Amino acid sequence: MGEEPGGRRRSRRGREGVGQKRVTDYRRLTNPFRPQAVFSDDRIAAIHDTALKVLEELGIKVLLPEARQRFTEAGALVDEDSQMVRIGRDIVGHALKSAPKSIHACAPSPERDLVYEEGALTFMSGAGAPNVSDRVEGRRPASLADFTSIAKISQHFDVMHTMTASVEPQDVANELRHYAMTKVQVETSDKLPFVYARGTPQVTEGFEMLQLAYGLSEETFRAEPHTYTVINTNSPRQLDIPMAQGIIDFAEWGQISIITPFCLAGAMAPITIAGALTLQHAEALAGITLAQIVRAGAPVLYGSFASSVDMKSGAPAFGTPEHFTSALGAGQLARHIGLPWRGGGGTASNAVDAQAANETQMAMWGAILGGCNMLVHAAGWIEGGLAVSLEKMIVDIEVLQMVAELCKPVPGDDDAIGFDAIAEVQPGGHFFSAAHTMSRYRTAFYEPLVADWSNFGNWTAAGSQTSPERATAIWREIVEGFTPPPVAAERQGVLDDYIARHTEAGGAPPVS
Amino acid sequence: MGEEPGGRRRSRRGREGVGQKRVTDYRRLTNPFRPQAVFSDDRIAAIHDTALKVLEELGIKVLLPEARQRFTEAGALVDEDSQMVRIGRDIVGHALKSAPKSIHACAPSPERDLVYEEGALTFMSGAGAPNVSDRVEGRRPASLADFTSIAKISQHFDVMHTMTASVEPQDVANELRHYAMTKVQVETSDKLPFVYARGTPQVTEGFEMLQLAYGLSEETFRAEPHTYTVINTNSPRQLDIPMAQGIIDFAEWGQISIITPFCLAGAMAPITIAGALTLQHAEALAGITLAQIVRAGAPVLYGSFASSVDMKSGAPAFGTPEHFTSALGAGQLARHIGLPWRGGGGTASNAVDAQAANETQMAMWGAILGGCNMLVHAAGWIEGGLAVSLEKMIVDIEVLQMVAELCKPVPGDDDAIGFDAIAEVQPGGHFFSAAHTMSRYRTAFYEPLVADWSNFGNWTAAGSQTSPERATAIWREIVEGFTPPPVAAERQGVLDDYIARHTEAGGAPPVS
């Protein structure tokens, strides 16, 4: 936790006075917790060394010829028949030297700019789900309207730091979907937008649309990150064509890729945490190296999606002790190589119930205590990623807001200690009307979003609503009453001509 | 987290082989997390000093004449008219020197013995609730049958470390209730029993019953702690008669008291976290000092119940950022005076919903990251302590078991890293049938208690049960199929004569 020297908050007293409304700003968070370790430093070094050995001796299968060519030019040993690429540790070491330790990402509104570096803490909603779920229309394949609703909810809360590909708008054709998803982000939000790495044609058009929308020259766009993507390797040890194209394209354009192996221990990775992290580390290093080969200094995040599966059914599990310790280990490995890193929340629960809340929060604490800088799937994710629940977005955002509150210093000066207030209230009395209380009561405490603290009688009289039921009213009000932020309001329709033209030309199918 | 030197787990390999069932032992936990701070060391010193000043200059109202007499004899300034006791810092300092830093508690079964000291981590169920709630019979005033059910559930799970006064058996008369509660604990459990501090007559009888039940001489019983109680001060700055008697009686008999002020910021304590902790600290020091005056070396825990209230309604709130930072600060204060400490979980939710899970887990993490040694209300507590839910016991115990898993070292030796396993599985393959997996799959992962990781289709086909619904079946099976542990089985009826005799004599009404 951030420590608070005596008296430091005195100057803020005026902002906490009578008549003031509580103002919160969760836009730029610094993780207040000291990172926790699961392995000793020498074992982390051993995992790193073993990962280097994996790349050097076993190699990784790279399906994209251009990527193999890039690796060859950098000195890797490539076997074209097997498509295996063996990468020497000198090449990886060189790449790690050029990968930036701190990444400044330019959002459409400058006050939404983000910095990914050690100590930074950012959150984003569940991503990549084919389905959406809410208590109004039930569970269903996601549509563009659902994607838009989630974008509005993500925009509404400061604690959601970036836009993302929350759900798949399955009512939009594959070759046109990236137009629709980009348009919604541009017209809804002033936060860092997401572009899917589904092959060079879509990525290039995504970059074009963002330049057009925000009036950026190609030079300005390339000079700093204005968008980001997630690269998943096909664990074990395989990098497919669209993902390799994504690494290359994002690196060439100076945009952020988050290299995230998908290492579920016991399934696509060794059953041990140490083994799963070793494979993850090898695959992440391969992707990071490719990005740096393409452009030294390309912004990359170290990604972790290590968890376990149920060894009876093969079902993925999240928020488990294994997921938690994997996150702590991933954080150690990220710090070992000096890169900012992405962790993942989530739950396997099919309902917005106590299991969902408990698993999601366990996963979150693993990531936070592991010092993660970007927490993906932090809100709304259920069913192990097969759906985003609008109600769960709200209940998760409550937790994220409480964590954001923990990022603030807590006043510890003499006035906060309040000897005079303690002296003022006699035994058997109460502090409700003490001067010390009166000057602070409007702003002293976190105000809940969806939590209901009323007693059982009042709660019952009001209809015995559980938190997901209350959450329905909250997200509906946000979605129905949504007003885009100025940056987005000014850009309504700005992409329409571009999209019409490219749609007429047949769009851009995803590469596979 | 506990770090694991390379190779240390090699000797355990045999225990993880094919055909082995996973064996867990959560009986003795060491907190794997480094404690986190909310205030700088100098501000903690300032809070401590201010608390001493509160006791020295303002004093605490002590309603029990005998307690005032004890304080007078120790050199405190006592005003008999106002019942105010002003305690000099030399007296407090002397008491802190004699209070033990490590407390060994003797459970009925030696393998259930506990040690309260820095680094120890123990859990107990929600306590002191007038009501009970479950999905079978609904919410209702608690009965002895409910108290018994909760005792069985607490006994069943290793991760519940002590018995407690979970709910009030309201179907038993006040003057007889302590007989019934002691009998249930003795006949159900081999874990550390609880005795309420409701005045000297009940406490003395409680001690007599435990000696009788376990065949302990008075000398043996007095020599080490065999039971414990919770002492709540009446914040602000008041110690009532039964609580003062409790401190005196437990100290004289060498049994554990947990001195827990009830400092809800903004209500019974200053609205600032620093202020609430200052008042809490002063009151706890007063109680600890009384115990040490009575018997130097008496086992006491530093207790914390600091949270906040809703300043609109006065409703207590738990699992909030304020509750969390209070726990971190309480831990700093406990370490400042070198005593083991008790934190509290809990939620204000009226249902076993996502709010309940989220608040309970937030409160738990505050306590765990604050280094608390006894977490009270860790399972089952809802409605801000007005009810214990049997379903919530199960869903909370799942989280506690996952935390207990985090207390184990994670293998990080070369075999766990598993280069050979990574080499064995080719790109595009999977690890399900790898030798590395086969030798570990039965025991590698935590097995869930109530979590359901099946996919949406299977979950729907099986009836779409949420976690509280599944929890109902789990607690019912535990309660209905309960077999007492040997120590308890041997003691069926052992108290019956004592209880019959004392019941005939009218019992022992609580003191107020």
PDB file of N, CA and C in Angstrom, chain A residues 1 34-37 43 139 236-237 266-267 271-272 275 322 328 350 353 355 358-359 361-362 365 412 414 416-417 425 427 429 431-432 445-446 452-454 456 459 467 470, chain B residues 1 34-37 43 139 236-237 266-267 272 275 309 322 328 350 353 355 358-359 361-362 365 412 414 416-417 425 427 429 431-432 445-446 452-454 456 459 467 470:
ATOM      1  N   MET A   1       0.843  -1.196   0.000  1.00  0.00           N
ATOM      2  CA  MET A   1       0.000   0.000   0.000  1.00  0.00           C
ATOM      3  C   MET A   1       0.876   1.243   0.000  1.00  0.00           C
ATOM      4  N   ARG A  34       2.840  -4.329  -2.675  1.00  0.00           N
ATOM      5  CA  ARG A  34       4.147  -4.870  -3.031  1.00  0.00           C
ATOM      6  C   ARG A  34       3.926  -6.215  -3.704  1.00  0.00           C
ATOM      7  N   PRO A  35       4.575  -6.474  -4.827  1.00  0.00           N
ATOM      8  CA  PRO A  35       4.363  -7.762  -5.497  1.00  0.00           C
ATOM      9  C   PRO A  35       4.795  -8.936  -4.615  1.00  0.00           C
ATOM     10  N   GLN A  36       4.061 -10.029  -4.763  1.00  0.00           N
ATOM     11  CA  GLN A  36       4.337 -11.236  -3.999  1.00  0.00           C
ATOM     12  C   GLN A  36       4.954 -12.275  -4.937  1.00  0.00           C
ATOM     13  N   ALA A  37       5.789 -13.104  -4.384  1.00  0.00           N
ATOM     14  CA  ALA A  37       6.495 -14.107  -5.189  1.00  0.00           C
ATOM     15  C   ALA A  37       5.967 -15.502  -4.873  1.00  0.00           C
ATOM     16  N   ARG A  43      14.847 -19.897  -8.931  1.00  0.00           N
ATOM     17  CA  ARG A  43      13.935 -20.749  -9.715  1.00  0.00           C
ATOM     18  C   ARG A  43      13.310 -19.961 -10.876  1.00  0.00           C
ATOM     19  N   ARG A 139     -29.380 -15.510 -22.405  1.00  0.00           N
ATOM     20  CA  ARG A 139     -28.079 -15.797 -23.025  1.00  0.00           C
ATOM     21  C   ARG A 139     -28.295 -16.042 -24.510  1.00  0.00           C
ATOM     22  N   PRO A 236       0.700 -25.920 -27.510  1.00  0.00           N
ATOM     23  CA  PRO A 236       2.124 -25.672 -27.289  1.00  0.00           C
ATOM     24  C   PRO A 236       2.901 -25.344 -28.572  1.00  0.00           C
ATOM     25  N   ARG A 237       3.740 -24.337 -28.443  1.00  0.00           N
ATOM     26  CA  ARG A 237       4.807 -24.031 -29.400  1.00  0.00           C
ATOM     27  C   ARG A 237       4.340 -23.887 -30.844  1.00  0.00           C
ATOM     28  N   GLY A 266      -1.812 -28.856 -17.812  1.00  0.00           N
ATOM     29  CA  GLY A 266      -2.419 -30.183 -17.918  1.00  0.00           C
ATOM     30  C   GLY A 266      -3.052 -30.426 -19.274  1.00  0.00           C
ATOM     31  N   ALA A 267      -3.305 -29.363 -20.036  1.00  0.00           N
ATOM     32  CA  ALA A 267      -3.938 -29.513 -21.358  1.00  0.00           C
ATOM     33  C   ALA A 267      -2.952 -29.065 -22.438  1.00  0.00           C
ATOM     34  N   ILE A 271       1.496 -29.925 -16.621  1.00  0.00           N
ATOM     35  CA  ILE A 271       0.516 -29.896 -15.535  1.00  0.00           C
ATOM     36  C   ILE A 271       1.006 -29.115 -14.324  1.00  0.00           C
ATOM     37  N   THR A 272       2.307 -28.904 -14.238  1.00  0.00           N
ATOM     38  CA  THR A 272       2.844 -28.140 -13.113  1.00  0.00           C
ATOM     39  C   THR A 272       2.794 -26.642 -13.419  1.00  0.00           C
ATOM     40  N   GLY A 275       6.013 -25.675 -14.976  1.00  0.00           N
ATOM     41  CA  GLY A 275       6.095 -26.113 -16.364  1.00  0.00           C
ATOM     42  C   GLY A 275       5.227 -25.289 -17.288  1.00  0.00           C
ATOM     43  N   GLU A 322      -4.292 -22.532  -8.557  1.00  0.00           N
ATOM     44  CA  GLU A 322      -3.318 -22.678  -9.643  1.00  0.00           C
ATOM     45  C   GLU A 322      -3.283 -21.419 -10.515  1.00  0.00           C
ATOM     46  N   LEU A 328       1.163 -14.982  -9.961  1.00  0.00           N
ATOM     47  CA  LEU A 328       2.321 -14.488  -9.206  1.00  0.00           C
ATOM     48  C   LEU A 328       3.622 -14.830  -9.936  1.00  0.00           C
ATOM     49  N   ASN A 350     -21.342 -20.397 -14.780  1.00  0.00           N
ATOM     50  CA  ASN A 350     -22.325 -20.117 -15.817  1.00  0.00           C
ATOM     51  C   ASN A 350     -23.389 -19.116 -15.373  1.00  0.00           C
ATOM     52  N   ASP A 353     -23.243 -15.698  -9.909  1.00  0.00           N
ATOM     53  CA  ASP A 353     -23.526 -16.161  -8.559  1.00  0.00           C
ATOM     54  C   ASP A 353     -22.290 -15.995  -7.679  1.00  0.00           C
ATOM     55  N   GLN A 355     -20.116 -18.217  -6.867  1.00  0.00           N
ATOM     56  CA  GLN A 355     -18.937 -18.816  -7.501  1.00  0.00           C
ATOM     57  C   GLN A 355     -18.297 -17.834  -8.467  1.00  0.00           C
ATOM     58  N   ASN A 358     -16.566 -15.105  -6.531  1.00  0.00           N
ATOM     59  CA  ASN A 358     -15.387 -15.576  -5.798  1.00  0.00           C
ATOM     60  C   ASN A 358     -14.236 -15.925  -6.734  1.00  0.00           C
ATOM     61  N   GLU A 359     -14.527 -16.624  -7.823  1.00  0.00           N
ATOM     62  CA  GLU A 359     -13.439 -16.969  -8.742  1.00  0.00           C
ATOM     63  C   GLU A 359     -12.854 -15.721  -9.402  1.00  0.00           C
ATOM     64  N   GLN A 361     -12.791 -12.716  -8.260  1.00  0.00           N
ATOM     65  CA  GLN A 361     -11.985 -11.924  -7.325  1.00  0.00           C
ATOM     66  C   GLN A 361     -10.677 -12.633  -6.976  1.00  0.00           C
ATOM     67  N   MET A 362     -10.717 -13.944  -6.839  1.00  0.00           N
ATOM     68  CA  MET A 362      -9.461 -14.684  -6.601  1.00  0.00           C
ATOM     69  C   MET A 362      -8.478 -14.429  -7.753  1.00  0.00           C
ATOM     70  N   TRP A 365      -7.043 -10.938  -7.526  1.00  0.00           N
ATOM     71  CA  TRP A 365      -6.020 -10.746  -6.488  1.00  0.00           C
ATOM     72  C   TRP A 365      -4.703 -11.409  -6.885  1.00  0.00           C
ATOM     73  N   GLY A 412      -3.262  10.078   7.185  1.00  0.00           N
ATOM     74  CA  GLY A 412      -2.757   9.613   8.475  1.00  0.00           C
ATOM     75  C   GLY A 412      -2.165  10.751   9.281  1.00  0.00           C
ATOM     76  N   ASP A 414      -2.139  14.206  11.746  1.00  0.00           N
ATOM     77  CA  ASP A 414      -2.664  14.353  13.108  1.00  0.00           C
ATOM     78  C   ASP A 414      -4.152  14.679  13.101  1.00  0.00           C
ATOM     79  N   ALA A 416      -6.320  13.677  10.907  1.00  0.00           N
ATOM     80  CA  ALA A 416      -7.046  12.435  10.619  1.00  0.00           C
ATOM     81  C   ALA A 416      -7.090  11.547  11.860  1.00  0.00           C
ATOM     82  N   ILE A 417      -6.006  11.498  12.596  1.00  0.00           N
ATOM     83  CA  ILE A 417      -5.980  10.711  13.838  1.00  0.00           C
ATOM     84  C   ILE A 417      -7.025  11.251  14.807  1.00  0.00           C
ATOM     85  N   VAL A 425     -16.264  13.212  22.053  1.00  0.00           N
ATOM     86  CA  VAL A 425     -17.377  12.261  22.205  1.00  0.00           C
ATOM     87  C   VAL A 425     -17.174  11.445  23.490  1.00  0.00           C
ATOM     88  N   PRO A 427     -17.945   8.595  26.529  1.00  0.00           N
ATOM     89  CA  PRO A 427     -18.308   7.167  26.542  1.00  0.00           C
ATOM     90  C   PRO A 427     -19.820   7.010  26.405  1.00  0.00           C
ATOM     91  N   GLY A 429     -21.455   7.733  23.804  1.00  0.00           N
ATOM     92  CA  GLY A 429     -21.928   8.650  22.766  1.00  0.00           C
ATOM     93  C   GLY A 429     -21.648   8.112  21.375  1.00  0.00           C
ATOM     94  N   PHE A 431     -20.288   9.445  17.129  1.00  0.00           N
ATOM     95  CA  PHE A 431     -19.518  10.434  16.377  1.00  0.00           C
ATOM     96  C   PHE A 431     -20.304  11.050  15.217  1.00  0.00           C
ATOM     97  N   PHE A 432     -21.583  10.673  15.083  1.00  0.00           N
ATOM     98  CA  PHE A 432     -22.321  11.145  13.905  1.00  0.00           C
ATOM     99  C   PHE A 432     -22.304  12.671  13.798  1.00  0.00           C
ATOM    100  N   PHE A 445     -16.215   8.220   2.533  1.00  0.00           N
ATOM    101  CA  PHE A 445     -16.271   6.791   2.230  1.00  0.00           C
ATOM    102  C   PHE A 445     -16.619   6.522   0.770  1.00  0.00           C
ATOM    103  N   TYR A 446     -16.162   5.393   0.306  1.00  0.00           N
ATOM    104  CA  TYR A 446     -16.586   4.880  -0.997  1.00  0.00           C
ATOM    105  C   TYR A 446     -18.103   4.718  -1.020  1.00  0.00           C
ATOM    106  N   ASP A 452     -26.012  -3.277  -1.685  1.00  0.00           N
ATOM    107  CA  ASP A 452     -27.143  -2.794  -0.900  1.00  0.00           C
ATOM    108  C   ASP A 452     -26.835  -3.107   0.561  1.00  0.00           C
ATOM    109  N   TRP A 453     -26.688  -2.067   1.359  1.00  0.00           N
ATOM    110  CA  TRP A 453     -26.320  -2.249   2.761  1.00  0.00           C
ATOM    111  C   TRP A 453     -27.516  -2.128   3.696  1.00  0.00           C
ATOM    112  N   SER A 454     -28.726  -2.108   3.138  1.00  0.00           N
ATOM    113  CA  SER A 454     -29.888  -1.949   4.014  1.00  0.00           C
ATOM    114  C   SER A 454     -30.114  -3.229   4.806  1.00  0.00           C
ATOM    115  N   PHE A 456     -32.198  -6.394   6.692  1.00  0.00           N
ATOM    116  CA  PHE A 456     -33.009  -7.443   6.084  1.00  0.00           C
ATOM    117  C   PHE A 456     -34.463  -6.999   5.903  1.00  0.00           C
ATOM    118  N   TRP A 459     -34.648  -4.430   3.090  1.00  0.00           N
ATOM    119  CA  TRP A 459     -34.309  -5.111   1.840  1.00  0.00           C
ATOM    120  C   TRP A 459     -35.479  -5.979   1.362  1.00  0.00           C
ATOM    121  N   SER A 467     -27.894  -8.918  -5.939  1.00  0.00           N
ATOM    122  CA  SER A 467     -27.059  -7.929  -6.627  1.00  0.00           C
ATOM    123  C   SER A 467     -27.158  -8.028  -8.155  1.00  0.00           C
ATOM    124  N   ARG A 470     -30.249  -6.049  -9.110  1.00  0.00           N
ATOM    125  CA  ARG A 470     -30.039  -4.594  -9.045  1.00  0.00           C
ATOM    126  C   ARG A 470     -29.147  -4.120 -10.188  1.00  0.00           C
TER     127      ARG A 470
ATOM    128  N   MET B   1       4.456 -14.865  -0.674  1.00  0.00           N
ATOM    129  CA  MET B   1       4.273 -16.314  -0.883  1.00  0.00           C
ATOM    130  C   MET B   1       5.516 -17.055  -0.425  1.00  0.00           C
ATOM    131  N   ARG B  34       3.524 -11.380   2.235  1.00  0.00           N
ATOM    132  CA  ARG B  34       4.190 -10.347   3.019  1.00  0.00           C
ATOM    133  C   ARG B  34       3.139  -9.318   3.413  1.00  0.00           C
ATOM    134  N   PRO B  35       3.100  -8.907   4.692  1.00  0.00           N
ATOM    135  CA  PRO B  35       2.084  -7.929   5.090  1.00  0.00           C
ATOM    136  C   PRO B  35       2.243  -6.609   4.341  1.00  0.00           C
ATOM    137  N   GLN B  36       1.106  -5.989   4.082  1.00  0.00           N
ATOM    138  CA  GLN B  36       1.086  -4.720   3.374  1.00  0.00           C
ATOM    139  C   GLN B  36       0.737  -3.610   4.366  1.00  0.00           C
ATOM    140  N   ALA B  37       1.257  -2.444   4.113  1.00  0.00           N
ATOM    141  CA  ALA B  37       1.049  -1.319   5.024  1.00  0.00           C
ATOM    142  C   ALA B  37       0.139  -0.282   4.398  1.00  0.00           C
ATOM    143  N   ARG B  43       3.664   7.211  11.176  1.00  0.00           N
ATOM    144  CA  ARG B  43       2.241   7.473  11.439  1.00  0.00           C
ATOM    145  C   ARG B  43       1.637   6.377  12.338  1.00  0.00           C
ATOM    146  N   ARG B 139     -35.099 -17.951   6.471  1.00  0.00           N
ATOM    147  CA  ARG B 139     -34.438 -17.172   7.523  1.00  0.00           C
ATOM    148  C   ARG B 139     -35.309 -17.193   8.765  1.00  0.00           C
ATOM    149  N   PRO B 236     -17.716   4.354  21.944  1.00  0.00           N
ATOM    150  CA  PRO B 236     -16.384   4.787  22.339  1.00  0.00           C
ATOM    151  C   PRO B 236     -16.115   4.706  23.846  1.00  0.00           C
ATOM    152  N   ARG B 237     -14.936   4.213  24.164  1.00  0.00           N
ATOM    153  CA  ARG B 237     -14.317   4.315  25.482  1.00  0.00           C
ATOM    154  C   ARG B 237     -15.191   3.837  26.629  1.00  0.00           C
ATOM    155  N   GLY B 266     -17.220   6.761  11.820  1.00  0.00           N
ATOM    156  CA  GLY B 266     -18.336   7.660  11.555  1.00  0.00           C
ATOM    157  C   GLY B 266     -19.494   7.469  12.514  1.00  0.00           C
ATOM    158  N   ALA B 267     -19.522   6.340  13.227  1.00  0.00           N
ATOM    159  CA  ALA B 267     -20.612   6.051  14.160  1.00  0.00           C
ATOM    160  C   ALA B 267     -20.055   5.990  15.589  1.00  0.00           C
ATOM    161  N   THR B 272     -12.532   9.025  10.180  1.00  0.00           N
ATOM    162  CA  THR B 272     -11.306   8.705   9.448  1.00  0.00           C
ATOM    163  C   THR B 272     -10.792   7.325   9.856  1.00  0.00           C
ATOM    164  N   GLY B 275      -8.393   7.749  12.641  1.00  0.00           N
ATOM    165  CA  GLY B 275      -9.066   8.043  13.905  1.00  0.00           C
ATOM    166  C   GLY B 275      -9.756   6.824  14.487  1.00  0.00           C
ATOM    167  N   VAL B 309     -19.588   2.991   8.151  1.00  0.00           N
ATOM    168  CA  VAL B 309     -21.048   2.917   8.023  1.00  0.00           C
ATOM    169  C   VAL B 309     -21.471   3.757   6.826  1.00  0.00           C
ATOM    170  N   GLU B 322     -12.722   0.968   3.023  1.00  0.00           N
ATOM    171  CA  GLU B 322     -12.432   1.429   4.381  1.00  0.00           C
ATOM    172  C   GLU B 322     -12.186   0.246   5.314  1.00  0.00           C
ATOM    173  N   LEU B 328      -5.483  -3.413   7.199  1.00  0.00           N
ATOM    174  CA  LEU B 328      -4.035  -3.251   7.014  1.00  0.00           C
ATOM    175  C   LEU B 328      -3.437  -2.441   8.165  1.00  0.00           C
ATOM    176  N   ASN B 350     -27.863  -9.232   2.196  1.00  0.00           N
ATOM    177  CA  ASN B 350     -28.937 -10.031   2.787  1.00  0.00           C
ATOM    178  C   ASN B 350     -29.151 -11.354   2.061  1.00  0.00           C
ATOM    179  N   ASP B 353     -25.346 -13.776  -2.535  1.00  0.00           N
ATOM    180  CA  ASP B 353     -25.234 -13.355  -3.928  1.00  0.00           C
ATOM    181  C   ASP B 353     -23.826 -12.860  -4.220  1.00  0.00           C
ATOM    182  N   GLN B 355     -22.770  -9.836  -4.325  1.00  0.00           N
ATOM    183  CA  GLN B 355     -22.343  -8.833  -3.345  1.00  0.00           C
ATOM    184  C   GLN B 355     -21.773  -9.512  -2.110  1.00  0.00           C
ATOM    185  N   ASN B 358     -18.394 -10.966  -2.933  1.00  0.00           N
ATOM    186  CA  ASN B 358     -17.380  -9.943  -3.184  1.00  0.00           C
ATOM    187  C   ASN B 358     -16.977  -9.212  -1.911  1.00  0.00           C
ATOM    188  N   GLU B 359     -17.949  -8.830  -1.089  1.00  0.00           N
ATOM    189  CA  GLU B 359     -17.602  -8.118   0.142  1.00  0.00           C
ATOM    190  C   GLU B 359     -16.835  -9.027   1.093  1.00  0.00           C
ATOM    191  N   GLN B 361     -14.972 -11.545   0.377  1.00  0.00           N
ATOM    192  CA  GLN B 361     -13.604 -11.797  -0.078  1.00  0.00           C
ATOM    193  C   GLN B 361     -12.741 -10.532   0.042  1.00  0.00           C
ATOM    194  N   MET B 362     -13.321  -9.378  -0.226  1.00  0.00           N
ATOM    195  CA  MET B 362     -12.550  -8.139  -0.024  1.00  0.00           C
ATOM    196  C   MET B 362     -12.103  -8.040   1.435  1.00  0.00           C
ATOM    197  N   TRP B 365      -9.286 -10.456   2.142  1.00  0.00           N
ATOM    198  CA  TRP B 365      -7.972 -10.063   1.626  1.00  0.00           C
ATOM    199  C   TRP B 365      -7.368  -8.934   2.437  1.00  0.00           C
ATOM    200  N   GLY B 412       9.032 -25.959  -7.726  1.00  0.00           N
ATOM    201  CA  GLY B 412       9.732 -25.193  -8.758  1.00  0.00           C
ATOM    202  C   GLY B 412      11.048 -25.858  -9.146  1.00  0.00           C
ATOM    203  N   ASP B 414      13.574 -28.657 -11.060  1.00  0.00           N
ATOM    204  CA  ASP B 414      13.757 -28.886 -12.498  1.00  0.00           C
ATOM    205  C   ASP B 414      12.714 -29.850 -13.047  1.00  0.00           C
ATOM    206  N   ALA B 416       9.657 -30.172 -12.009  1.00  0.00           N
ATOM    207  CA  ALA B 416       8.401 -29.422 -12.143  1.00  0.00           C
ATOM    208  C   ALA B 416       8.458 -28.524 -13.379  1.00  0.00           C
ATOM    209  N   ILE B 417       9.589 -27.923 -13.628  1.00  0.00           N
ATOM    210  CA  ILE B 417       9.748 -27.093 -14.834  1.00  0.00           C
ATOM    211  C   ILE B 417       9.529 -27.950 -16.079  1.00  0.00           C
ATOM    212  N   VAL B 425       5.886 -33.150 -26.139  1.00  0.00           N
ATOM    213  CA  VAL B 425       4.634 -32.784 -26.815  1.00  0.00           C
ATOM    214  C   VAL B 425       4.938 -31.855 -27.981  1.00  0.00           C
ATOM    215  N   PRO B 427       4.232 -29.376 -31.339  1.00  0.00           N
ATOM    216  CA  PRO B 427       3.305 -28.278 -31.653  1.00  0.00           C
ATOM    217  C   PRO B 427       1.965 -28.822 -32.140  1.00  0.00           C
ATOM    218  N   GLY B 429      -0.030 -30.453 -30.336  1.00  0.00           N
ATOM    219  CA  GLY B 429      -0.409 -31.578 -29.484  1.00  0.00           C
ATOM    220  C   GLY B 429      -0.994 -31.110 -28.158  1.00  0.00           C
ATOM    221  N   PHE B 431      -0.976 -32.083 -23.608  1.00  0.00           N
ATOM    222  CA  PHE B 431      -0.220 -32.696 -22.515  1.00  0.00           C
ATOM    223  C   PHE B 431      -1.027 -33.713 -21.712  1.00  0.00           C
ATOM    224  N   PHE B 432      -2.261 -33.970 -22.122  1.00  0.00           N
ATOM    225  CA  PHE B 432      -3.109 -34.848 -21.297  1.00  0.00           C
ATOM    226  C   PHE B 432      -2.452 -36.196 -21.042  1.00  0.00           C
ATOM    227  N   PHE B 445      -4.023 -30.620  -8.779  1.00  0.00           N
ATOM    228  CA  PHE B 445      -4.829 -29.401  -8.661  1.00  0.00           C
ATOM    229  C   PHE B 445      -5.804 -29.465  -7.491  1.00  0.00           C
ATOM    230  N   TYR B 446      -6.133 -28.306  -7.003  1.00  0.00           N
ATOM    231  CA  TYR B 446      -7.209 -28.164  -6.018  1.00  0.00           C
ATOM    232  C   TYR B 446      -8.509 -28.699  -6.616  1.00  0.00           C
ATOM    233  N   ASP B 452     -18.706 -25.234  -9.907  1.00  0.00           N
ATOM    234  CA  ASP B 452     -19.084 -26.089 -11.032  1.00  0.00           C
ATOM    235  C   ASP B 452     -18.409 -25.530 -12.275  1.00  0.00           C
ATOM    236  N   TRP B 453     -17.497 -26.314 -12.860  1.00  0.00           N
ATOM    237  CA  TRP B 453     -16.729 -25.841 -14.005  1.00  0.00           C
ATOM    238  C   TRP B 453     -17.262 -26.406 -15.318  1.00  0.00           C
ATOM    239  N   SER B 454     -18.435 -27.016 -15.276  1.00  0.00           N
ATOM    240  CA  SER B 454     -18.953 -27.597 -16.517  1.00  0.00           C
ATOM    241  C   SER B 454     -19.399 -26.484 -17.465  1.00  0.00           C
ATOM    242  N   PHE B 456     -21.764 -24.432 -20.327  1.00  0.00           N
ATOM    243  CA  PHE B 456     -23.127 -23.931 -20.199  1.00  0.00           C
ATOM    244  C   PHE B 456     -24.165 -24.995 -20.553  1.00  0.00           C
ATOM    245  N   TRP B 459     -24.266 -27.635 -17.803  1.00  0.00           N
ATOM    246  CA  TRP B 459     -24.793 -27.001 -16.584  1.00  0.00           C
ATOM    247  C   TRP B 459     -26.308 -26.801 -16.707  1.00  0.00           C
ATOM    248  N   SER B 467     -24.449 -21.499  -7.329  1.00  0.00           N
ATOM    249  CA  SER B 467     -23.611 -22.069  -6.268  1.00  0.00           C
ATOM    250  C   SER B 467     -24.336 -22.182  -4.928  1.00  0.00           C
ATOM    251  N   ARG B 470     -26.291 -25.427  -5.082  1.00  0.00           N
ATOM    252  CA  ARG B 470     -25.441 -26.612  -4.922  1.00  0.00           C
ATOM    253  C   ARG B 470     -24.956 -26.740  -3.474  1.00  0.00           C
TER     254      ARG B 470
END
